[in-house]
């Protein structure tokens, strides 16, 4: 029992007692100590009950307010900037300067995971850049960027931005832009074909992971040449085999070159195939 409250009850009792005792118009009232304690105890019980009732009322009010709170769905927007620093090689055919009025085809080459990083010279290890170092001449420009992330996929949006910049600042025939890639770069080539179906006139992919569920997004009029080694333990041969079967089933024009006794290095034979480059030169965006 809190002293302040008890004293209040006691004072009220004394006042009542004094009033009753001094009342000359009626009989005098007296209280025993037992009656006094009982009355104080009764008042305290009533006080506790009122506190309990007040608590319940407040709890109900709080729960009622809480139950009225609802989830909020807002709409907004934010402009994002995806930045990637892409180093690259750009090869010009020998007659590019000799024919200033002519627009030339361009081949976009995407290397594999082993050439990723910050040493651009590694891009010359495989594919068309390697052949250029060895003295081979091509009839088209070749754009060979480097993926700066050794343990990440190609940023295909950044690659497309680079390609657009090269096309806008050089004499490029926009209806004769070709695409090729090996291994991780082969997977990126497939991805670019899915994301930008109206950009490329033809595509050659060497042992790349495939976007099978999105095969139908690829331009149905774009010829495709796929290379893969049957002994590939890095990217299973079935990746290309299943993708080619799906594309042919949907009516795509696909050439499939399979190497029975070749592992993941199918790109060596693939890019030494002279007919590949003649095939590219015969294609135009439809």
GROMACS .gro file of C-alpha atoms in nm:
model
  286
    1UNK     CA    1   0.000   0.000   0.000
    2UNK     CA    2   0.148   0.334  -0.102
    3UNK     CA    3   0.169   0.581   0.192
    4UNK     CA    4   0.033   0.886   0.005
    5UNK     CA    5  -0.283   0.705  -0.093
    6UNK     CA    6  -0.331   0.559   0.256
    7UNK     CA    7  -0.295   0.901   0.411
    8UNK     CA    8  -0.560   1.040   0.177
    9UNK     CA    9  -0.804   0.767   0.281
   10UNK     CA   10  -0.717   0.818   0.645
   11UNK     CA   11  -0.781   1.192   0.624
   12UNK     CA   12  -1.113   1.134   0.451
   13UNK     CA   13  -1.206   0.888   0.723
   14UNK     CA   14  -1.115   1.134   0.999
   15UNK     CA   15  -1.318   1.406   0.835
   16UNK     CA   16  -1.613   1.172   0.804
   17UNK     CA   17  -1.567   1.057   1.160
   18UNK     CA   18  -1.548   1.411   1.293
   19UNK     CA   19  -1.859   1.504   1.102
   20UNK     CA   20  -2.050   1.208   1.234
   21UNK     CA   21  -1.938   1.264   1.590
   22UNK     CA   22  -2.022   1.635   1.587
   23UNK     CA   23  -2.360   1.584   1.422
   24UNK     CA   24  -2.611   1.704   1.685
   25UNK     CA   25  -2.918   1.635   1.474
   26UNK     CA   26  -2.875   1.261   1.470
   27UNK     CA   27  -2.721   0.977   1.652
   28UNK     CA   28  -2.347   0.981   1.689
   29UNK     CA   29  -2.151   0.728   1.487
   30UNK     CA   30  -1.839   0.559   1.611
   31UNK     CA   31  -1.599   0.320   1.430
   32UNK     CA   32  -1.388   0.052   1.574
   33UNK     CA   33  -1.028   0.007   1.462
   34UNK     CA   34  -1.131  -0.313   1.286
   35UNK     CA   35  -1.398  -0.129   1.087
   36UNK     CA   36  -1.149   0.140   1.000
   37UNK     CA   37  -0.893  -0.107   0.868
   38UNK     CA   38  -1.163  -0.290   0.671
   39UNK     CA   39  -1.283   0.028   0.506
   40UNK     CA   40  -0.931   0.136   0.412
   41UNK     CA   41  -0.858  -0.210   0.276
   42UNK     CA   42  -1.181  -0.201   0.073
   43UNK     CA   43  -1.092   0.135  -0.078
   44UNK     CA   44  -0.745   0.007  -0.168
   45UNK     CA   45  -0.897  -0.296  -0.342
   46UNK     CA   46  -1.126  -0.068  -0.539
   47UNK     CA   47  -0.825   0.142  -0.632
   48UNK     CA   48  -0.636  -0.161  -0.762
   49UNK     CA   49  -0.940  -0.277  -0.957
   50UNK     CA   50  -0.973   0.065  -1.118
   51UNK     CA   51  -0.606   0.053  -1.216
   52UNK     CA   52  -0.658  -0.291  -1.373
   53UNK     CA   53  -0.964  -0.172  -1.562
   54UNK     CA   54  -0.775   0.135  -1.684
   55UNK     CA   55  -0.487  -0.086  -1.800
   56UNK     CA   56  -0.726  -0.310  -1.994
   57UNK     CA   57  -0.891  -0.008  -2.156
   58UNK     CA   58  -0.556   0.137  -2.261
   59UNK     CA   59  -0.444  -0.200  -2.394
   60UNK     CA   60  -0.759  -0.234  -2.604
   61UNK     CA   61  -0.714   0.118  -2.739
   62UNK     CA   62  -0.349   0.049  -2.825
   63UNK     CA   63  -0.430  -0.278  -2.999
   64UNK     CA   64  -0.710  -0.109  -3.189
   65UNK     CA   65  -0.472   0.160  -3.311
   66UNK     CA   66  -0.208  -0.097  -3.400
   67UNK     CA   67  -0.459  -0.307  -3.593
   68UNK     CA   68  -0.536  -0.004  -3.808
   69UNK     CA   69  -0.172   0.021  -3.929
   70UNK     CA   70  -0.134  -0.106  -4.287
   71UNK     CA   71   0.160  -0.190  -4.519
   72UNK     CA   72   0.257   0.091  -4.753
   73UNK     CA   73   0.333   0.054  -5.125
   74UNK     CA   74   0.504   0.353  -5.283
   75UNK     CA   75   0.609   0.416  -5.641
   76UNK     CA   76   0.928   0.598  -5.729
   77UNK     CA   77   1.223   0.583  -5.964
   78UNK     CA   78   1.601   0.625  -5.961
   79UNK     CA   79   1.845   0.670  -6.245
   80UNK     CA   80   2.129   0.417  -6.216
   81UNK     CA   81   2.474   0.439  -6.369
   82UNK     CA   82   2.661   0.117  -6.440
   83UNK     CA   83   3.026   0.194  -6.506
   84UNK     CA   84   3.292  -0.041  -6.639
   85UNK     CA   85   3.642   0.042  -6.754
   86UNK     CA   86   3.696  -0.168  -7.066
   87UNK     CA   87   4.039  -0.180  -7.225
   88UNK     CA   88   4.033  -0.312  -7.582
   89UNK     CA   89   4.214  -0.381  -7.905
   90UNK     CA   90   4.073  -0.249  -8.230
   91UNK     CA   91   4.202  -0.397  -8.553
   92UNK     CA   92   4.168  -0.210  -8.884
   93UNK     CA   93   4.199  -0.394  -9.216
   94UNK     CA   94   4.477  -0.270  -9.443
   95UNK     CA   95   4.241  -0.109  -9.694
   96UNK     CA   96   4.048   0.091  -9.433
   97UNK     CA   97   4.252   0.406  -9.499
   98UNK     CA   98   4.276   0.339  -9.871
   99UNK     CA   99   3.898   0.348  -9.914
  100UNK     CA  100   3.780   0.648  -9.709
  101UNK     CA  101   3.426   0.634  -9.851
  102UNK     CA  102   3.365   0.269  -9.767
  103UNK     CA  103   3.191   0.131  -9.459
  104UNK     CA  104   3.346  -0.188  -9.325
  105UNK     CA  105   3.207  -0.488  -9.137
  106UNK     CA  106   3.309  -0.536  -8.773
  107UNK     CA  107   3.361  -0.850  -8.567
  108UNK     CA  108   3.316  -0.829  -8.189
  109UNK     CA  109   3.532  -1.090  -8.016
  110UNK     CA  110   3.488  -1.183  -7.648
  111UNK     CA  111   3.767  -1.381  -7.484
  112UNK     CA  112   3.740  -1.651  -7.217
  113UNK     CA  113   3.786  -1.635  -6.841
  114UNK     CA  114   4.162  -1.697  -6.857
  115UNK     CA  115   4.222  -1.364  -7.028
  116UNK     CA  116   4.016  -1.158  -6.783
  117UNK     CA  117   4.190  -0.903  -6.563
  118UNK     CA  118   4.395  -0.588  -6.612
  119UNK     CA  119   4.665  -0.707  -6.852
  120UNK     CA  120   4.536  -0.634  -7.202
  121UNK     CA  121   4.814  -0.829  -7.370
  122UNK     CA  122   4.657  -1.156  -7.252
  123UNK     CA  123   4.370  -1.098  -7.497
  124UNK     CA  124   4.616  -1.191  -7.772
  125UNK     CA  125   4.645  -1.549  -7.645
  126UNK     CA  126   4.349  -1.688  -7.836
  127UNK     CA  127   4.102  -1.630  -8.114
  128UNK     CA  128   4.134  -1.365  -8.386
  129UNK     CA  129   4.377  -1.146  -8.182
  130UNK     CA  130   4.620  -1.439  -8.168
  131UNK     CA  131   4.589  -1.487  -8.543
  132UNK     CA  132   4.653  -1.117  -8.602
  133UNK     CA  133   4.975  -1.140  -8.401
  134UNK     CA  134   5.071  -1.437  -8.618
  135UNK     CA  135   5.024  -1.224  -8.928
  136UNK     CA  136   4.675  -1.312  -9.047
  137UNK     CA  137   4.484  -1.035  -9.225
  138UNK     CA  138   4.111  -0.989  -9.191
  139UNK     CA  139   3.873  -0.801  -9.423
  140UNK     CA  140   3.684  -0.639  -9.134
  141UNK     CA  141   3.751  -0.444  -8.817
  142UNK     CA  142   3.787  -0.654  -8.502
  143UNK     CA  143   3.693  -0.517  -8.161
  144UNK     CA  144   3.845  -0.723  -7.878
  145UNK     CA  145   3.769  -0.580  -7.531
  146UNK     CA  146   3.898  -0.724  -7.205
  147UNK     CA  147   3.675  -0.827  -6.916
  148UNK     CA  148   3.842  -0.649  -6.620
  149UNK     CA  149   3.685  -0.885  -6.366
  150UNK     CA  150   3.876  -1.211  -6.332
  151UNK     CA  151   3.599  -1.379  -6.133
  152UNK     CA  152   3.289  -1.216  -6.278
  153UNK     CA  153   3.083  -1.252  -6.592
  154UNK     CA  154   3.113  -1.009  -6.875
  155UNK     CA  155   2.920  -0.686  -6.823
  156UNK     CA  156   2.727  -0.712  -7.149
  157UNK     CA  157   2.570  -0.368  -7.112
  158UNK     CA  158   2.914  -0.213  -7.092
  159UNK     CA  159   3.026  -0.417  -7.393
  160UNK     CA  160   2.726  -0.293  -7.591
  161UNK     CA  161   2.805   0.067  -7.496
  162UNK     CA  162   3.164   0.019  -7.613
  163UNK     CA  163   3.045  -0.137  -7.937
  164UNK     CA  164   2.805   0.150  -8.003
  165UNK     CA  165   3.083   0.402  -7.944
  166UNK     CA  166   3.320   0.225  -8.183
  167UNK     CA  167   3.049   0.200  -8.448
  168UNK     CA  168   2.959   0.569  -8.414
  169UNK     CA  169   3.320   0.685  -8.441
  170UNK     CA  170   3.436   0.465  -8.727
  171UNK     CA  171   3.317   0.377  -9.074
  172UNK     CA  172   3.120   0.068  -8.982
  173UNK     CA  173   2.851  -0.102  -9.186
  174UNK     CA  174   2.578  -0.138  -8.923
  175UNK     CA  175   2.416  -0.418  -9.119
  176UNK     CA  176   2.733  -0.627  -9.100
  177UNK     CA  177   2.827  -0.642  -8.735
  178UNK     CA  178   2.931  -0.993  -8.631
  179UNK     CA  179   2.965  -1.155  -8.291
  180UNK     CA  180   3.188  -1.431  -8.156
  181UNK     CA  181   3.320  -1.552  -7.821
  182UNK     CA  182   3.482  -1.849  -7.652
  183UNK     CA  183   3.411  -2.011  -7.315
  184UNK     CA  184   3.301  -1.733  -7.076
  185UNK     CA  185   3.305  -1.501  -7.374
  186UNK     CA  186   3.091  -1.753  -7.561
  187UNK     CA  187   2.834  -1.733  -7.284
  188UNK     CA  188   2.844  -1.353  -7.311
  189UNK     CA  189   2.796  -1.378  -7.687
  190UNK     CA  190   2.480  -1.581  -7.636
  191UNK     CA  191   2.364  -1.324  -7.381
  192UNK     CA  192   2.425  -1.034  -7.619
  193UNK     CA  193   2.231  -1.214  -7.890
  194UNK     CA  194   1.939  -1.250  -7.650
  195UNK     CA  195   1.950  -0.892  -7.522
  196UNK     CA  196   2.021  -0.717  -7.852
  197UNK     CA  197   1.862  -0.928  -8.126
  198UNK     CA  198   1.860  -0.646  -8.381
  199UNK     CA  199   2.233  -0.571  -8.364
  200UNK     CA  200   2.422  -0.867  -8.507
  201UNK     CA  201   2.414  -1.011  -8.858
  202UNK     CA  202   2.573  -1.344  -8.757
  203UNK     CA  203   2.720  -1.515  -8.452
  204UNK     CA  204   2.978  -1.787  -8.387
  205UNK     CA  205   3.002  -1.934  -8.036
  206UNK     CA  206   3.276  -2.166  -7.912
  207UNK     CA  207   3.204  -2.382  -7.603
  208UNK     CA  208   2.991  -2.121  -7.429
  209UNK     CA  209   2.722  -2.163  -7.165
  210UNK     CA  210   2.381  -2.116  -7.320
  211UNK     CA  211   2.064  -1.924  -7.224
  212UNK     CA  212   1.834  -2.210  -7.324
  213UNK     CA  213   1.512  -2.070  -7.167
  214UNK     CA  214   1.554  -1.751  -7.373
  215UNK     CA  215   1.658  -1.907  -7.702
  216UNK     CA  216   1.348  -1.775  -7.875
  217UNK     CA  217   1.453  -1.416  -7.800
  218UNK     CA  218   1.741  -1.446  -8.046
  219UNK     CA  219   1.680  -1.300  -8.392
  220UNK     CA  220   1.535  -1.586  -8.597
  221UNK     CA  221   1.694  -1.447  -8.912
  222UNK     CA  222   2.048  -1.444  -8.769
  223UNK     CA  223   2.268  -1.736  -8.884
  224UNK     CA  224   2.455  -1.911  -8.600
  225UNK     CA  225   2.763  -2.132  -8.599
  226UNK     CA  226   2.839  -2.331  -8.285
  227UNK     CA  227   3.165  -2.513  -8.200
  228UNK     CA  228   3.221  -2.749  -7.905
  229UNK     CA  229   3.457  -3.028  -7.801
  230UNK     CA  230   3.285  -3.349  -7.697
  231UNK     CA  231   3.539  -3.406  -7.417
  232UNK     CA  232   3.490  -3.065  -7.262
  233UNK     CA  233   3.493  -3.096  -6.880
  234UNK     CA  234   3.463  -2.724  -6.807
  235UNK     CA  235   3.148  -2.647  -7.003
  236UNK     CA  236   2.975  -2.973  -7.095
  237UNK     CA  237   2.924  -3.054  -7.460
  238UNK     CA  238   2.555  -3.096  -7.382
  239UNK     CA  239   2.527  -2.719  -7.332
  240UNK     CA  240   2.574  -2.656  -7.703
  241UNK     CA  241   2.410  -2.978  -7.815
  242UNK     CA  242   2.085  -2.899  -7.634
  243UNK     CA  243   2.085  -2.535  -7.745
  244UNK     CA  244   2.144  -2.624  -8.110
  245UNK     CA  245   1.864  -2.882  -8.102
  246UNK     CA  246   1.628  -2.624  -7.952
  247UNK     CA  247   1.718  -2.360  -8.209
  248UNK     CA  248   1.678  -2.597  -8.501
  249UNK     CA  249   1.345  -2.712  -8.364
  250UNK     CA  250   1.228  -2.349  -8.375
  251UNK     CA  251   1.351  -2.302  -8.731
  252UNK     CA  252   1.683  -2.122  -8.677
  253UNK     CA  253   1.968  -2.158  -8.924
  254UNK     CA  254   2.244  -2.324  -8.721
  255UNK     CA  255   2.571  -2.494  -8.812
  256UNK     CA  256   2.706  -2.724  -8.541
  257UNK     CA  257   3.072  -2.830  -8.549
  258UNK     CA  258   3.163  -3.092  -8.290
  259UNK     CA  259   3.514  -3.212  -8.215
  260UNK     CA  260   3.509  -3.577  -8.091
  261UNK     CA  261   3.847  -3.585  -7.915
  262UNK     CA  262   3.875  -3.224  -7.804
  263UNK     CA  263   3.824  -3.083  -7.455
  264UNK     CA  264   3.767  -2.724  -7.353
  265UNK     CA  265   4.019  -2.581  -7.602
  266UNK     CA  266   3.788  -2.618  -7.901
  267UNK     CA  267   3.862  -2.255  -7.990
  268UNK     CA  268   4.201  -2.347  -8.133
  269UNK     CA  269   4.048  -2.541  -8.422
  270UNK     CA  270   3.739  -2.324  -8.443
  271UNK     CA  271   3.923  -1.998  -8.509
  272UNK     CA  272   4.163  -2.166  -8.749
  273UNK     CA  273   3.864  -2.256  -8.966
  274UNK     CA  274   3.910  -2.030  -9.268
  275UNK     CA  275   3.555  -2.093  -9.385
  276UNK     CA  276   3.429  -1.922  -9.070
  277UNK     CA  277   3.547  -1.580  -9.183
  278UNK     CA  278   3.415  -1.625  -9.536
  279UNK     CA  279   3.085  -1.725  -9.380
  280UNK     CA  280   3.080  -1.408  -9.171
  281UNK     CA  281   3.146  -1.190  -9.476
  282UNK     CA  282   2.845  -1.338  -9.653
  283UNK     CA  283   2.602  -1.240  -9.378
  284UNK     CA  284   2.400  -0.921  -9.352
  285UNK     CA  285   2.144  -0.810  -9.096
  286UNK     CA  286   1.795  -0.898  -9.213
   0.00000   0.00000   0.00000
